[in-house]
């Protein structure tokens, strides 16, 4: 039995990770989360308080981080400013949290010799052409496009340097686009589901031909646990579930599953610098660690996600109005 420090554990992927940890292992966890606009205390509702506690605080607070890392065996680092559109409007918190925050954690795990796992994104590799037969793999050169992805790329490089220079026991995973319960309504899939519940048309940026490689959040988290258990120190693992689909097809599927005509969407302003396509080759994770995804039918996972938003309106309603007001300013 180990004690985990889960940064960003009140966010989308982190809160689902804590649930997986409680359900599938004997470990205990402390969540360190600043509860920014993206963090929700409610995302931890129902978890056993003798196994999970929440500390509200900032990963840039070196004293607090030092105290929490000192009593942890494993640190799993999800905390980040995570939304590309926000990073285009105001990059400043992305520099603080994604870069300075990761540096602060690395200094503490170095001091206390804790095992560190860094959660990152496929966006660090930039984008691919629609007809490119290549997919991203562990040796693809970094080429990030946005303030968000460039700060994630920088944080990955810090981790690599702390492994090589100081012998920190760290692994990194770069995952593709996640979907599932408890994702903020600013993100593509929950935004369209909650728009439809509100009688508003889904919004497609530009022509809607950009491709994302979708993975269920529980599959992302099962891979993270496996990497922590048996991944090789200093290694990077790409996590993906062969879920490539363009945005227009995703919107059409949501419309069909929710009982609307499949052309009942509208085109809105495109995202500046919008990455065209992401695609993950997860052969290393599958062959070296024997991982495989459980949610292989995207449509089934999407239908379950729609059900979750339909039955958990109290969770997302408080965020909806402010999110749409932000999008209205950029014509999105
Ligand atoms: P999220 O925005 O839902 O959650 C981020 C959490 O971090 C929130 O609870 C927030 O309060 C917390 N946080 C932010 N700044 C903090 C700070 N300074 N100190 C402490 N806590 C802070 O994000 P998410 O979608 O759950 O993403 C989690 C991680 O996974 C991120 O590192 C992201 O880059 C990565 N990732 C996300 C995806 C995806 O599709 N969402 C895909 C690949 C990788
Ligand atoms: O209303 C929308 N309409 C639309 O067409 C929104 C919100 C998005 N989009 C498009 C933009 C992208 O092509 O949908 C796609 C997905 O958009 P996001 O949900 O904003 O995700 P993305 O920018 O791809 O980044 C996500 O995956 C990688 C996460 O937000 C990141 O944290 C993760 O690193």
Coordinates of C-alpha atoms and ligand atoms in Angstrom, one line a residue:
X1 CA 0.0 0.0 0.0
X2 CA 1.4 3.4 -1.0
X3 CA 0.4 7.0 -0.4
X4 CA -0.2 9.0 -3.6
X5 CA -0.1 12.8 -4.0
X6 CA -2.4 13.6 -6.9
X7 CA -2.0 17.2 -8.2
X8 CA -5.0 18.5 -10.0
X9 CA -7.1 15.7 -8.6
X10 CA -10.3 17.9 -8.5
X11 CA -10.1 18.3 -12.3
X12 CA -11.5 16.1 -15.0
X13 CA -8.8 13.4 -15.5
X14 CA -7.4 13.7 -12.0
X15 CA -10.7 13.1 -10.2
X16 CA -11.4 10.1 -12.4
X17 CA -7.9 8.9 -11.6
X18 CA -8.6 9.1 -7.8
X19 CA -11.8 7.0 -8.4
X20 CA -9.8 4.4 -10.3
X21 CA -7.1 4.4 -7.6
X22 CA -9.7 3.8 -4.9
X23 CA -11.6 1.1 -6.8
X24 CA -8.7 -0.8 -8.3
X25 CA -6.0 -0.6 -5.6
X26 CA -5.5 -0.4 -1.8
X27 CA -3.6 2.9 -2.0
X28 CA -4.5 6.2 -0.3
X29 CA -4.3 9.6 -1.8
X30 CA -4.0 13.3 -1.0
X31 CA -5.4 15.6 -3.7
X32 CA -3.6 18.9 -4.0
X33 CA -5.7 21.3 -6.1
X34 CA -6.1 25.0 -6.3
X35 CA -9.7 24.7 -7.3
X36 CA -9.4 27.2 -10.2
X37 CA -12.4 27.7 -12.4
X38 CA -11.7 24.1 -13.7
X39 CA -11.5 22.3 -10.3
X40 CA -14.6 21.1 -8.5
X41 CA -14.7 19.8 -4.9
X42 CA -17.9 18.0 -6.0
X43 CA -15.8 15.9 -8.4
X44 CA -14.6 14.0 -5.3
X45 CA -18.0 13.5 -3.8
X46 CA -18.7 10.0 -2.5
X47 CA -15.0 8.9 -2.2
X48 CA -14.1 7.3 1.2
X49 CA -12.6 10.1 3.5
X50 CA -10.3 7.6 5.2
X51 CA -8.6 7.0 1.8
X52 CA -8.8 10.4 0.1
X53 CA -8.3 13.9 1.4
X54 CA -8.3 17.2 -0.4
X55 CA -5.7 20.0 0.3
X56 CA -6.7 23.2 -1.4
X57 CA -3.5 24.9 -2.5
X58 CA -1.2 25.9 -5.3
X59 CA 1.5 23.6 -6.8
X60 CA 3.7 26.8 -7.1
X61 CA 3.7 27.0 -3.2
X62 CA 7.1 25.4 -2.5
X63 CA 6.6 25.1 1.3
X64 CA 3.2 23.4 0.9
X65 CA 4.5 21.1 -1.9
X66 CA 7.5 20.2 0.1
X67 CA 5.4 19.2 3.1
X68 CA 3.0 17.1 1.0
X69 CA 5.7 15.4 -1.0
X70 CA 7.6 14.5 2.2
X71 CA 4.7 12.2 3.2
X72 CA 4.0 10.7 -0.2
X73 CA 5.5 7.6 -1.9
X74 CA 4.2 8.5 -5.4
X75 CA 3.4 11.9 -7.0
X76 CA 1.0 11.9 -10.0
X77 CA 1.0 15.3 -11.6
X78 CA -2.2 16.2 -13.4
X79 CA -2.5 19.9 -12.3
X80 CA -2.3 22.2 -15.3
X81 CA -4.1 25.0 -17.1
X82 CA -5.5 22.7 -19.7
X83 CA -7.5 24.7 -22.3
X84 CA -6.0 25.9 -25.6
X85 CA -8.6 28.6 -26.1
X86 CA -7.9 30.1 -22.7
X87 CA -4.2 30.1 -23.4
X88 CA -4.8 32.2 -26.5
X89 CA -6.7 34.8 -24.5
X90 CA -4.3 34.9 -21.5
X91 CA -1.2 32.8 -21.5
X92 CA 0.0 34.0 -18.1
X93 CA -1.4 31.3 -15.8
X94 CA -0.1 28.7 -18.2
X95 CA 3.4 29.8 -17.6
X96 CA 2.9 29.8 -13.8
X97 CA 1.1 26.5 -13.3
X98 CA 2.5 24.4 -16.2
X99 CA 6.1 25.5 -16.0
X100 CA 6.8 27.0 -12.5
X101 CA 4.4 24.5 -10.9
X102 CA 6.1 21.5 -12.5
X103 CA 9.5 22.9 -11.5
X104 CA 8.3 23.3 -7.9
X105 CA 7.1 19.6 -7.7
X106 CA 10.4 18.4 -9.3
X107 CA 12.5 20.1 -6.7
X108 CA 10.4 18.5 -3.9
X109 CA 10.5 15.0 -5.4
X110 CA 14.2 15.4 -5.9
X111 CA 14.7 16.3 -2.2
X112 CA 12.4 13.5 -0.9
X113 CA 13.2 10.9 -3.6
X114 CA 9.5 10.3 -4.3
X115 CA 8.4 8.4 -7.5
X116 CA 7.0 11.0 -10.0
X117 CA 4.7 10.5 -12.9
X118 CA 4.1 13.5 -15.2
X119 CA 0.9 13.7 -17.2
X120 CA 1.3 15.3 -20.6
X121 CA -0.4 15.6 -23.9
X122 CA 0.1 14.6 -27.6
X123 CA -0.1 18.3 -28.4
X124 CA 3.6 18.7 -27.6
X125 CA 4.3 17.1 -31.0
X126 CA 2.4 19.7 -33.0
X127 CA 0.0 18.4 -35.7
X128 CA -0.1 16.1 -38.7
X129 CA -1.6 16.5 -42.2
X130 CA -4.9 14.8 -42.7
X131 CA -3.5 12.3 -45.2
X132 CA -0.2 11.7 -43.4
X133 CA 0.2 7.9 -42.8
X134 CA 2.5 8.7 -39.8
X135 CA 1.2 8.9 -36.2
X136 CA 3.0 10.4 -33.2
X137 CA 5.4 8.1 -31.4
X138 CA 7.9 8.5 -28.5
X139 CA 10.7 9.8 -30.7
X140 CA 8.6 12.3 -32.7
X141 CA 10.3 15.8 -32.4
X142 CA 8.6 18.3 -30.2
X143 CA 6.8 21.1 -32.2
X144 CA 4.1 22.6 -30.1
X145 CA 1.7 25.3 -31.5
X146 CA -0.2 27.1 -28.7
X147 CA 0.8 28.7 -25.4
X148 CA -0.9 25.7 -23.8
X149 CA 1.0 23.0 -25.7
X150 CA 4.3 24.9 -25.5
X151 CA 4.1 25.1 -21.7
X152 CA 3.3 21.4 -21.6
X153 CA 6.3 20.7 -23.8
X154 CA 8.5 22.8 -21.5
X155 CA 7.2 20.9 -18.5
X156 CA 8.1 17.6 -20.2
X157 CA 11.6 18.8 -20.9
X158 CA 12.0 19.9 -17.2
X159 CA 11.1 16.3 -16.1
X160 CA 13.6 14.8 -18.6
X161 CA 16.3 17.1 -17.3
X162 CA 15.6 16.3 -13.7
X163 CA 15.8 12.6 -14.4
X164 CA 19.1 12.9 -16.2
X165 CA 20.8 15.6 -14.1
X166 CA 19.5 14.7 -10.6
X167 CA 18.4 11.0 -10.9
X168 CA 14.8 11.8 -10.2
X169 CA 12.6 8.7 -10.5
X170 CA 10.1 9.9 -13.1
X171 CA 8.1 8.7 -16.0
X172 CA 6.1 10.8 -18.6
X173 CA 2.9 9.9 -20.5
X174 CA 1.6 11.9 -23.4
X175 CA -2.1 11.1 -24.1
X176 CA -4.6 12.0 -26.8
X177 CA -8.0 13.8 -26.3
X178 CA -9.9 12.4 -23.3
X179 CA -13.7 12.2 -23.0
X180 CA -16.0 10.9 -20.2
X181 CA -17.7 12.2 -17.0
X182 CA -16.7 15.3 -15.1
X183 CA -15.1 17.1 -18.0
X184 CA -15.4 20.9 -18.0
X185 CA -18.1 22.3 -20.3
X186 CA -15.5 24.5 -22.1
X187 CA -14.2 21.3 -23.8
X188 CA -15.5 20.2 -27.2
X189 CA -17.7 17.1 -26.3
X190 CA -19.3 18.4 -23.0
X191 CA -19.9 21.8 -24.6
X192 CA -22.0 20.3 -27.4
X193 CA -23.9 17.9 -25.1
X194 CA -24.8 20.7 -22.7
X195 CA -25.7 23.1 -25.6
X196 CA -28.1 20.5 -26.9
X197 CA -29.7 20.0 -23.4
X198 CA -30.1 23.8 -23.4
X199 CA -31.7 23.9 -26.9
X200 CA -28.6 25.5 -28.5
X201 CA -26.9 24.3 -31.7
X202 CA -23.5 22.6 -31.4
X203 CA -20.6 24.9 -32.5
X204 CA -17.9 23.7 -34.9
X205 CA -14.7 25.7 -35.3
X206 CA -14.1 26.4 -39.0
X207 CA -15.0 23.6 -41.4
X208 CA -14.9 20.9 -38.6
X209 CA -12.4 18.8 -40.4
X210 CA -9.8 18.8 -37.7
X211 CA -9.1 15.3 -36.4
X212 CA -8.7 14.3 -32.7
X213 CA -7.7 10.8 -31.4
X214 CA -10.3 10.1 -28.7
X215 CA -9.8 8.0 -25.6
X216 CA -12.0 7.3 -22.7
X217 CA -10.7 8.9 -19.5
X218 CA -10.7 5.5 -17.6
X219 CA -8.5 4.0 -20.3
X220 CA -6.1 6.9 -19.9
X221 CA -6.0 6.3 -16.2
X222 CA -5.6 2.5 -16.4
X223 CA -2.5 3.2 -18.5
X224 CA -1.1 5.7 -16.0
X225 CA -1.5 3.2 -13.2
X226 CA 0.3 0.6 -15.3
X227 CA 3.2 2.9 -16.1
X228 CA 3.6 3.8 -12.4
X229 CA 3.6 0.1 -11.6
X230 CA 5.9 -1.2 -14.3
X231 CA 7.1 1.6 -16.5
X232 CA 10.8 2.1 -16.9
X233 CA 12.2 5.2 -15.1
X234 CA 13.1 8.0 -17.4
X235 CA 10.9 6.7 -20.2
X236 CA 8.1 8.4 -22.1
X237 CA 4.9 6.4 -23.0
X238 CA 2.3 7.5 -25.5
X239 CA -1.3 6.7 -24.5
X240 CA -3.9 6.3 -27.2
X241 CA -6.8 4.0 -28.2
X242 CA -6.9 4.3 -32.0
X243 CA -9.9 6.7 -31.8
X244 CA -9.2 9.2 -34.7
X245 CA -12.3 11.1 -35.8
X246 CA -12.9 14.6 -37.3
X247 CA -14.9 17.1 -35.2
X248 CA -17.8 17.2 -37.7
X249 CA -18.3 13.4 -37.3
X250 CA -18.2 13.7 -33.5
X251 CA -20.9 16.4 -33.6
X252 CA -23.1 14.4 -36.0
X253 CA -22.8 11.4 -33.6
X254 CA -23.8 13.4 -30.6
X255 CA -26.7 14.9 -32.5
X256 CA -27.9 11.4 -33.6
X257 CA -27.5 9.9 -30.1
X258 CA -29.5 12.8 -28.6
X259 CA -32.3 12.5 -31.1
X260 CA -31.6 15.5 -33.3
X261 CA -31.1 15.9 -37.1
X262 CA -27.4 15.3 -37.8
X263 CA -27.0 18.7 -39.6
X264 CA -28.4 20.8 -36.7
X265 CA -25.0 22.4 -35.9
X266 CA -23.4 25.7 -36.8
X267 CA -20.0 26.8 -37.9
X268 CA -18.3 29.5 -35.8
X269 CA -14.9 31.3 -35.9
X270 CA -11.9 29.0 -36.1
X271 CA -9.3 28.8 -33.4
X272 CA -6.1 30.7 -34.3
X273 CA -3.3 28.3 -35.1
X274 CA -5.8 25.4 -34.8
X275 CA -3.9 22.1 -34.9
X276 CA -5.2 20.0 -37.8
X277 CA -4.7 16.4 -36.7
X278 CA -3.4 14.4 -33.7
X279 CA -2.8 10.6 -33.9
X280 CA -1.1 8.3 -31.4
X281 CA 0.9 5.2 -32.0
X282 CA 0.8 3.4 -28.6
X283 CA 2.7 0.3 -29.6
X284 CA 5.4 0.8 -26.9
X285 CA 2.8 0.9 -24.1
X286 CA 0.9 -2.1 -25.5
X287 CA 3.9 -4.3 -26.2
X288 CA 6.2 -3.3 -23.3
X289 CA 3.6 -3.1 -20.5
X290 CA 0.7 -5.2 -22.0
X291 CA -1.8 -2.4 -21.7
X292 CA -5.0 -2.3 -23.8
X293 CA -8.0 0.0 -23.8
X294 CA -11.4 -1.2 -22.4
X295 CA -13.6 1.3 -24.3
X296 CA -13.0 0.2 -27.9
X297 CA -16.4 1.4 -29.2
X298 CA -16.3 5.2 -29.1
X299 CA -20.1 5.4 -29.7
X300 CA -20.9 3.4 -26.6
X301 CA -18.5 5.5 -24.4
X302 CA -20.0 8.7 -25.9
X303 CA -23.6 7.5 -25.2
X304 CA -22.6 6.8 -21.6
X305 CA -21.0 10.3 -21.4
X306 CA -24.2 11.9 -22.7
X307 CA -26.2 10.0 -20.0
X308 CA -23.8 11.3 -17.4
X309 CA -24.3 14.9 -18.4
X310 CA -28.1 14.4 -18.6
X311 CA -28.3 13.0 -15.0
X312 CA -25.7 15.3 -13.5
X313 CA -26.9 18.7 -14.5
X314 CA -26.2 20.0 -10.9
X315 CA -22.5 19.3 -11.5
X316 CA -22.1 21.3 -14.8
X317 CA -24.8 23.9 -14.6
X318 CA -22.8 26.4 -12.4
X319 CA -20.1 26.6 -15.1
X320 CA -22.2 26.9 -18.2
X321 CA -23.1 30.5 -18.3
X322 CA -19.6 31.9 -17.7
X323 CA -18.1 29.5 -20.2
X324 CA -20.5 30.5 -23.0
X325 CA -20.0 34.3 -22.1
X326 CA -16.3 33.7 -22.7
X327 CA -16.9 32.1 -26.1
X328 CA -19.3 34.8 -27.2
X329 CA -16.5 37.3 -26.9
X330 CA -14.4 35.5 -29.6
X331 CA -17.4 34.6 -31.8
X332 CA -17.1 31.0 -31.0
Ligands
LIG1 P1 -8.7 20.2 -15.9 O1 -8.6 21.6 -16.4 O2 -10.0 19.6 -15.9 O3 -8.1 20.1 -14.5 C1 -7.0 20.7 -14.0 C2 -7.0 20.7 -12.5 O4 -5.8 21.4 -12.0 C3 -8.1 21.6 -11.9 O5 -8.7 20.8 -10.9 C4 -7.4 22.8 -11.4 O6 -8.1 23.4 -10.3 C5 -6.1 22.3 -11.0 N1 -5.0 23.3 -11.0 C6 -4.8 24.3 -12.0 N2 -3.8 25.1 -11.6 C7 -3.4 24.6 -10.4 C8 -2.3 25.0 -9.5 N3 -1.5 26.1 -9.8 N4 -2.2 24.3 -8.3 C9 -3.0 23.3 -8.0 N5 -4.0 22.9 -8.8 C10 -4.2 23.5 -10.0 O7 -7.7 19.4 -16.8 P2 -7.7 17.9 -17.3 O8 -8.4 17.8 -18.7 O9 -8.2 17.0 -16.3 O10 -6.2 17.6 -17.6 C11 -5.3 17.1 -16.6 C12 -3.9 16.9 -17.1 O11 -4.0 16.0 -18.3 C13 -3.3 18.1 -17.6 O12 -1.9 18.1 -17.3 C14 -3.4 18.1 -19.1 O13 -2.4 18.8 -19.8 C15 -3.3 16.6 -19.4 N6 -4.0 16.1 -20.6 C16 -5.3 16.4 -20.8 C17 -6.0 15.8 -21.9 C18 -7.5 16.1 -22.2 O14 -8.0 15.6 -23.2 N7 -8.2 16.7 -21.3 C19 -5.3 15.0 -22.8 C20 -3.9 14.7 -22.5 C21 -3.3 15.3 -21.4
LIG2 O1 -16.9 24.4 -29.3 C1 -15.9 23.9 -29.8 N1 -16.0 23.6 -31.2 C2 -14.9 22.9 -31.8 O2 -15.0 22.7 -33.0 C3 -14.8 23.5 -29.1 C4 -14.7 23.8 -27.6 C5 -13.7 22.9 -29.7 N2 -13.8 22.6 -31.0 C6 -12.7 21.8 -31.7 C7 -11.3 22.3 -31.4 C8 -10.5 21.0 -31.5 O3 -10.2 20.7 -32.8 O4 -12.8 20.5 -31.1 C9 -11.5 19.9 -30.9 C10 -11.3 19.6 -29.5 O5 -11.2 20.8 -28.8 P1 -10.9 20.9 -27.2 O6 -11.9 20.1 -26.4 O7 -10.7 22.3 -26.8 O8 -9.5 20.0 -27.1 P2 -8.0 20.2 -27.8 O9 -7.7 21.6 -28.1 O10 -7.9 19.2 -28.8 O11 -7.1 19.8 -26.5 C11 -7.5 18.7 -25.6 O12 -6.8 17.5 -25.9 C12 -5.4 17.6 -25.5 C13 -7.4 19.1 -24.1 O13 -8.2 20.3 -23.9 C14 -6.0 19.3 -23.8 O14 -5.9 19.5 -22.4 C15 -5.2 18.0 -24.1 O15 -3.9 18.3 -23.9

